[in-house]
């Protein structure tokens, strides 16, 4: 192989270190940072096209800086500097009137009227909920928040139990606390359901022990589930029926942030099991199950939420037998749940698809039945994968709850709008102040949740990276 | 004893039979459920003295609808037009605002997405702030903001704010613009335009063949733009400019109730439509920006490096290497956003822009009272659009799938 | 400050064209001084292997040669053209320099043949039929002409890298740069790629390879360069380099990679 070239003139050994020099100004330091991040995009003048582009970038940069600065200055001035913070004399709207209108503020004043918000704060957060019973709402919030933080913080013990309790026991407690419970107890029906339930459970146990033959043994699971279903239903009847001596608060008196949270959280929690079933159905080998799931999902995803709400509020009473009267909030909750279940199904389906075929095969290989492998192997993995997707669906649902104000339920937005009708506080800045506060509340919730979702996604990706 | 190699399995154990049994049970359960619901519904309707039927569609509608494209297209007149016309008007207005929104949101969304990828910190920060704020506030709230805060702050009916003096002005009744009035001979210009478009296809084809044969390229884009602009323009001039404009007329003097913009002159865009269009556009643009950004980031940096290393210039690299790959990732979620925008137009019911939900489930429902028929008619429209979009996405995904082992 | 600096000086005048000349090249990534006073001259027909620990700047060095990275100080002259901000110079240099990447970077949405034809058609303005001939010629040279109508996703790693080599060759460059071409390949596929590179060297292509394959270096290289901490620490002919390393750092590096 010919490698003839200059021979030993090629060899070289470094005897001294090359000096470690500081970078030129455009690379590092303050000037470097400024150059890289701002001026680099404007300094290409090597051709006419590039020069035009640089000039346009420079121009736009100046425009944006100016516009942003004006907006920020304006916002700070509106919300903080020029704003009226208190109403010591209790004159209500006059505290936010300019001299022209009869108040004390200079002509041309235009800023936030905070006393208006503090007067309406309870209404915005709780609606018309009776003041003496507010402790129940606060208790529900507190328990929910503690439970959620506990279940989501990795280092705490018993997280799974807290999570399960949050999904099962907490809703019942919340219903009792918020509505007041005491819907009436019929000892007879409770007794009947309990007895049926216990009977079914016993049959299941006996079947499993092969007392009724081999075929029935395989179906013992079905009996067991049905039986426990009846027993749990009976227990629910008891809890909802017993009178705990709490003042009953009709759902028409709920409003503001309370309604928004109730609708959004109920929607998500209730749609999760339904969504999982639909996702499994859509992936099933059985054509009937697959067809029905697909039709359900595509139907609810294909129509706007507002039509679903109209349908629920207007048509649901028609679908029910005579005399069954649905509370407005319940109708909206049913609509929201069905709507959200379709989106949840797609999210869960994505998670199921992301699981390696090997997991399904491994579960089959050790002899687990379909439901067992789902419960023990597949779903736990899939659900962890889809937590970011679930949080994103929740964010969307949280924003969409504002639509219930169109069908007459006072959510956060609706409550804000009704405060604007109060003549005692009528000022030119009433609307802007109110909407600004509501927008900020929504933003804090949604932005916070989206940050959490990104954090979870990163954590899951890190765990999976290999 | 030959023949039988398998022992017959019990009916309850055979997986296949169990599946069949389960599906039959499922189907039967659903049939029972629907039967019960339908029975209840019919009973309730009977008790309320109502009946099912679509004959209400030929009755005349007795309410006013805001002046919009739909009312213009169907020449809506109170007491003459039927509820079927109302239905069509709702559909047309929905799709008008949807298409306008889709176009505007795509342009703004792409611009924002590219800004967010820029090395310029100002651009990046602005885009990020915009996207985060608009995505985390409900659309309904944004709609109210545009409608109440901005458009209601416009001057009153007897005054105006001129955006282009003499031509474009706005007040609380809406945005007034010159309206084109085509005259005789304008149809030739339209034909010239169509011909120009067809010619550009021919030019493209010719340029491609030429490049394959000789390697030389033609500036196809510039030529196409030139033809599309110049040919119709030439025909226009030759025909004696057959286009006049109806300029908005503003009366400043005279009886006070007659002052203001005069009806019949110029084109009016009502504030409701503007608010819906603005809100839908800006909201959806934030989501599109993120989709575009994700699509461009999905293309490996090594692709651009390999392309540059081969000597391909940046604009060719973008056109032939980056954009084809980025579009594969961008288009499915993009079509989802278009669908969302169309469905979100239903929020216009809150400010009474006469789109489908607004006229049908709002006003008309109150007058007719046939909830089931009307709500299903509405849902049918949205469902059709959704299914068409889903079909398109499936077709697109199948077509551009990267060929792998 | 005597540094035994050796640049391969041309012995017989114009016959030994200098393809690459790097003089006092420095580069920074932010505060980090990643290339320190690089001096390197490569003549036509030379095969250079650059090795060194990760983070030593060897990839950065060759990426500066076709402006995938930008140097802040010093001069780089490739094939007589100065490498600076002038776009025309950069375009000309990139036409004459081909590069093969560690992760192949084939265009997945184009067929193998289209991958190879893209640059000749759009950069050298070659007619399509001629470009196709050139592409088939080089695909035959890397021994996979039958894959021409397949897509990158359908080929193995070794096949993809050979296509990447063919794609770079279709521009008929004067200099080939290889950035760890076999590092991402499964062991059984490394040989097919190295064989291709050896054949290329035997045909007289000037090449600079960043690689850990020392067998390849022994077989084909004129010079092996060892880089550490952004500087060229030692360079020599392969036999002398491997058998008689001078610097301590070289000795340490060689013991680490030749040990297993």
Tab-separated table of N, CA, C and O in Angstrom, chain A residues 359-407:
chain	number	residue	atom	x	y	z
A	359	UNK	N	-45.198	-6.710	26.260
A	359	UNK	CA	-45.884	-6.747	27.540
A	359	UNK	C	-47.151	-7.585	27.448
A	359	UNK	O	-47.449	-8.380	28.336
A	360	UNK	N	-47.914	-7.357	26.370
A	360	UNK	CA	-49.127	-8.145	26.189
A	360	UNK	C	-48.783	-9.619	26.072
A	360	UNK	O	-49.423	-10.492	26.661
A	361	UNK	N	-47.717	-9.884	25.269
A	361	UNK	CA	-47.345	-11.282	25.056
A	361	UNK	C	-46.862	-11.925	26.336
A	361	UNK	O	-47.182	-13.064	26.646
A	362	UNK	N	-46.082	-11.157	27.111
A	362	UNK	CA	-45.590	-11.700	28.368
A	362	UNK	C	-46.724	-12.048	29.312
A	362	UNK	O	-46.726	-13.095	29.962
A	363	UNK	N	-47.724	-11.169	29.379
A	363	UNK	CA	-48.867	-11.429	30.256
A	363	UNK	C	-49.606	-12.685	29.805
A	363	UNK	O	-50.017	-13.510	30.620
A	364	UNK	N	-49.792	-12.798	28.494
A	364	UNK	CA	-50.453	-14.009	27.971
A	364	UNK	C	-49.639	-15.239	28.312
A	364	UNK	O	-50.178	-16.276	28.700
A	365	UNK	N	-48.318	-15.108	28.166
A	365	UNK	CA	-47.467	-16.288	28.331
A	365	UNK	C	-47.538	-16.848	29.742
A	365	UNK	O	-47.414	-18.054	29.939
A	366	UNK	N	-47.710	-15.969	30.759
A	366	UNK	CA	-47.799	-16.533	32.113
A	366	UNK	C	-49.216	-16.936	32.469
A	366	UNK	O	-49.485	-17.297	33.601
A	367	UNK	N	-50.120	-16.848	31.511
A	367	UNK	CA	-51.449	-17.423	31.720
A	367	UNK	C	-52.475	-16.489	32.330
A	367	UNK	O	-53.495	-16.935	32.831
A	368	UNK	N	-52.212	-15.187	32.287
A	368	UNK	CA	-53.201	-14.267	32.853
A	368	UNK	C	-54.373	-14.106	31.895
A	368	UNK	O	-54.202	-14.096	30.690
A	369	UNK	N	-55.556	-13.973	32.462
A	369	UNK	CA	-56.729	-13.764	31.619
A	369	UNK	C	-56.707	-12.330	31.116
A	369	UNK	O	-55.922	-11.499	31.560
A	370	UNK	N	-57.599	-12.005	30.185
A	370	UNK	CA	-57.643	-10.661	29.608
A	370	UNK	C	-57.755	-9.615	30.695
A	370	UNK	O	-56.966	-8.664	30.770
A	371	UNK	N	-58.749	-9.775	31.579
A	371	UNK	CA	-58.977	-8.731	32.581
A	371	UNK	C	-57.844	-8.667	33.586
A	371	UNK	O	-57.475	-7.606	34.062
A	372	UNK	N	-57.271	-9.854	33.894
A	372	UNK	CA	-56.162	-9.843	34.842
A	372	UNK	C	-54.957	-9.122	34.263
A	372	UNK	O	-54.319	-8.301	34.929
A	373	UNK	N	-54.642	-9.436	32.998
A	373	UNK	CA	-53.456	-8.793	32.427
A	373	UNK	C	-53.682	-7.294	32.304
A	373	UNK	O	-52.784	-6.497	32.555
A	374	UNK	N	-54.919	-6.903	31.956
A	374	UNK	CA	-55.212	-5.473	31.891
A	374	UNK	C	-54.987	-4.822	33.247
A	374	UNK	O	-54.305	-3.821	33.384
A	375	UNK	N	-55.573	-5.447	34.260
A	375	UNK	CA	-55.573	-4.833	35.581
A	375	UNK	C	-54.168	-4.779	36.180
A	375	UNK	O	-53.776	-3.816	36.825
A	376	UNK	N	-53.382	-5.874	36.004
A	376	UNK	CA	-52.116	-5.964	36.722
A	376	UNK	C	-50.912	-5.452	35.927
A	376	UNK	O	-49.948	-4.983	36.500
A	377	UNK	N	-50.954	-5.615	34.608
A	377	UNK	CA	-49.747	-5.308	33.829
A	377	UNK	C	-49.941	-4.097	32.922
A	377	UNK	O	-49.176	-3.140	32.981
A	378	UNK	N	-50.965	-4.160	32.089
A	378	UNK	CA	-51.046	-3.170	31.003
A	378	UNK	C	-51.501	-1.807	31.494
A	378	UNK	O	-50.826	-0.805	31.285
A	379	UNK	N	-52.658	-1.789	32.175
A	379	UNK	CA	-53.207	-0.484	32.550
A	379	UNK	C	-52.290	0.318	33.486
A	379	UNK	O	-52.153	1.520	33.285
A	380	UNK	N	-51.668	-0.297	34.475
A	380	UNK	CA	-50.774	0.517	35.313
A	380	UNK	C	-49.713	1.225	34.491
A	380	UNK	O	-49.423	2.397	34.703
A	381	UNK	N	-49.136	0.511	33.521
A	381	UNK	CA	-48.118	1.160	32.696
A	381	UNK	C	-48.731	2.218	31.792
A	381	UNK	O	-48.215	3.319	31.663
A	382	UNK	N	-49.858	1.861	31.178
A	382	UNK	CA	-50.467	2.806	30.231
A	382	UNK	C	-50.872	4.088	30.940
A	382	UNK	O	-50.660	5.174	30.433
A	383	UNK	N	-51.462	3.933	32.141
A	383	UNK	CA	-51.967	5.123	32.809
A	383	UNK	C	-50.837	6.046	33.244
A	383	UNK	O	-50.981	7.258	33.211
A	384	UNK	N	-49.688	5.484	33.617
A	384	UNK	CA	-48.582	6.367	33.959
A	384	UNK	C	-48.125	7.138	32.728
A	384	UNK	O	-47.830	8.319	32.792
A	385	UNK	N	-48.108	6.459	31.576
A	385	UNK	CA	-47.687	7.130	30.360
A	385	UNK	C	-48.607	8.272	30.002
A	385	UNK	O	-48.191	9.250	29.414
A	386	UNK	N	-49.898	8.110	30.315
A	386	UNK	CA	-50.847	9.100	29.806
A	386	UNK	C	-51.144	10.197	30.807
A	386	UNK	O	-52.002	11.020	30.549
A	387	UNK	N	-50.474	10.219	31.938
A	387	UNK	CA	-50.759	11.297	32.900
A	387	UNK	C	-50.602	12.673	32.269
A	387	UNK	O	-51.471	13.519	32.450
A	388	UNK	N	-49.561	12.934	31.507
A	388	UNK	CA	-49.513	14.253	30.857
A	388	UNK	C	-50.732	14.478	29.962
A	388	UNK	O	-51.297	15.562	29.950
A	389	UNK	N	-51.153	13.469	29.221
A	389	UNK	CA	-52.316	13.599	28.354
A	389	UNK	C	-53.572	13.873	29.159
A	389	UNK	O	-54.411	14.688	28.776
A	390	UNK	N	-53.702	13.206	30.305
A	390	UNK	CA	-54.873	13.419	31.155
A	390	UNK	C	-54.864	14.836	31.694
A	390	UNK	O	-55.902	15.507	31.730
A	391	UNK	N	-53.705	15.299	32.115
A	391	UNK	CA	-53.640	16.671	32.635
A	391	UNK	C	-54.016	17.658	31.539
A	391	UNK	O	-54.749	18.618	31.785
A	392	UNK	N	-53.542	17.420	30.315
A	392	UNK	CA	-53.897	18.321	29.212
A	392	UNK	C	-55.392	18.306	28.950
A	392	UNK	O	-56.000	19.344	28.711
A	393	UNK	N	-56.007	17.114	29.006
A	393	UNK	CA	-57.461	17.043	28.837
A	393	UNK	C	-58.147	17.818	29.954
A	393	UNK	O	-59.147	18.497	29.725
A	394	UNK	N	-57.597	17.711	31.158
A	394	UNK	CA	-58.187	18.431	32.282
A	394	UNK	C	-58.101	19.929	32.080
A	394	UNK	O	-59.045	20.665	32.361
A	395	UNK	N	-56.958	20.396	31.577
A	395	UNK	CA	-56.824	21.827	31.313
A	395	UNK	C	-57.881	22.276	30.307
A	395	UNK	O	-58.543	23.300	30.487
A	396	UNK	N	-58.037	21.491	29.245
A	396	UNK	CA	-59.044	21.821	28.243
A	396	UNK	C	-60.439	21.843	28.854
A	396	UNK	O	-61.235	22.750	28.620
A	397	UNK	N	-60.726	20.841	29.688
A	397	UNK	CA	-62.046	20.761	30.313
A	397	UNK	C	-62.259	21.938	31.250
A	397	UNK	O	-63.344	22.509	31.313
A	398	UNK	N	-61.231	22.306	31.983
A	398	UNK	CA	-61.323	23.420	32.908
A	398	UNK	C	-61.713	24.693	32.165
A	398	UNK	O	-62.570	25.460	32.595
A	399	UNK	N	-61.092	24.901	31.013
A	399	UNK	CA	-61.454	26.073	30.228
A	399	UNK	C	-62.861	25.930	29.647
A	399	UNK	O	-63.623	26.878	29.596
A	400	UNK	N	-63.197	24.725	29.223
A	400	UNK	CA	-64.498	24.522	28.599
A	400	UNK	C	-65.647	24.667	29.570
A	400	UNK	O	-66.787	24.866	29.160
A	401	UNK	N	-65.378	24.536	30.889
A	401	UNK	CA	-66.479	24.664	31.838
A	401	UNK	C	-67.103	26.042	31.736
A	401	UNK	O	-68.249	26.227	32.120
A	402	UNK	N	-66.351	27.011	31.188
A	402	UNK	CA	-66.923	28.346	31.074
A	402	UNK	C	-68.167	28.331	30.191
A	402	UNK	O	-68.988	29.233	30.260
A	403	UNK	N	-68.332	27.288	29.370
A	403	UNK	CA	-69.497	27.229	28.505
A	403	UNK	C	-70.796	27.004	29.257
A	403	UNK	O	-71.879	27.288	28.743
A	404	UNK	N	-70.711	26.468	30.473
A	404	UNK	CA	-71.974	26.213	31.188
A	404	UNK	C	-72.683	27.511	31.509
A	404	UNK	O	-73.886	27.518	31.768
A	405	UNK	N	-71.949	28.635	31.449
A	405	UNK	CA	-72.614	29.907	31.705
A	405	UNK	C	-73.644	30.187	30.620
A	405	UNK	O	-74.592	30.928	30.840
A	406	UNK	N	-73.469	29.581	29.441
A	406	UNK	CA	-74.422	29.815	28.363
A	406	UNK	C	-75.723	29.067	28.615
A	406	UNK	O	-76.786	29.487	28.162
A	407	UNK	N	-75.676	27.945	29.322
A	407	UNK	CA	-76.917	27.242	29.620
A	407	UNK	C	-77.427	27.586	31.002
A	407	UNK	O	-78.212	26.843	31.587
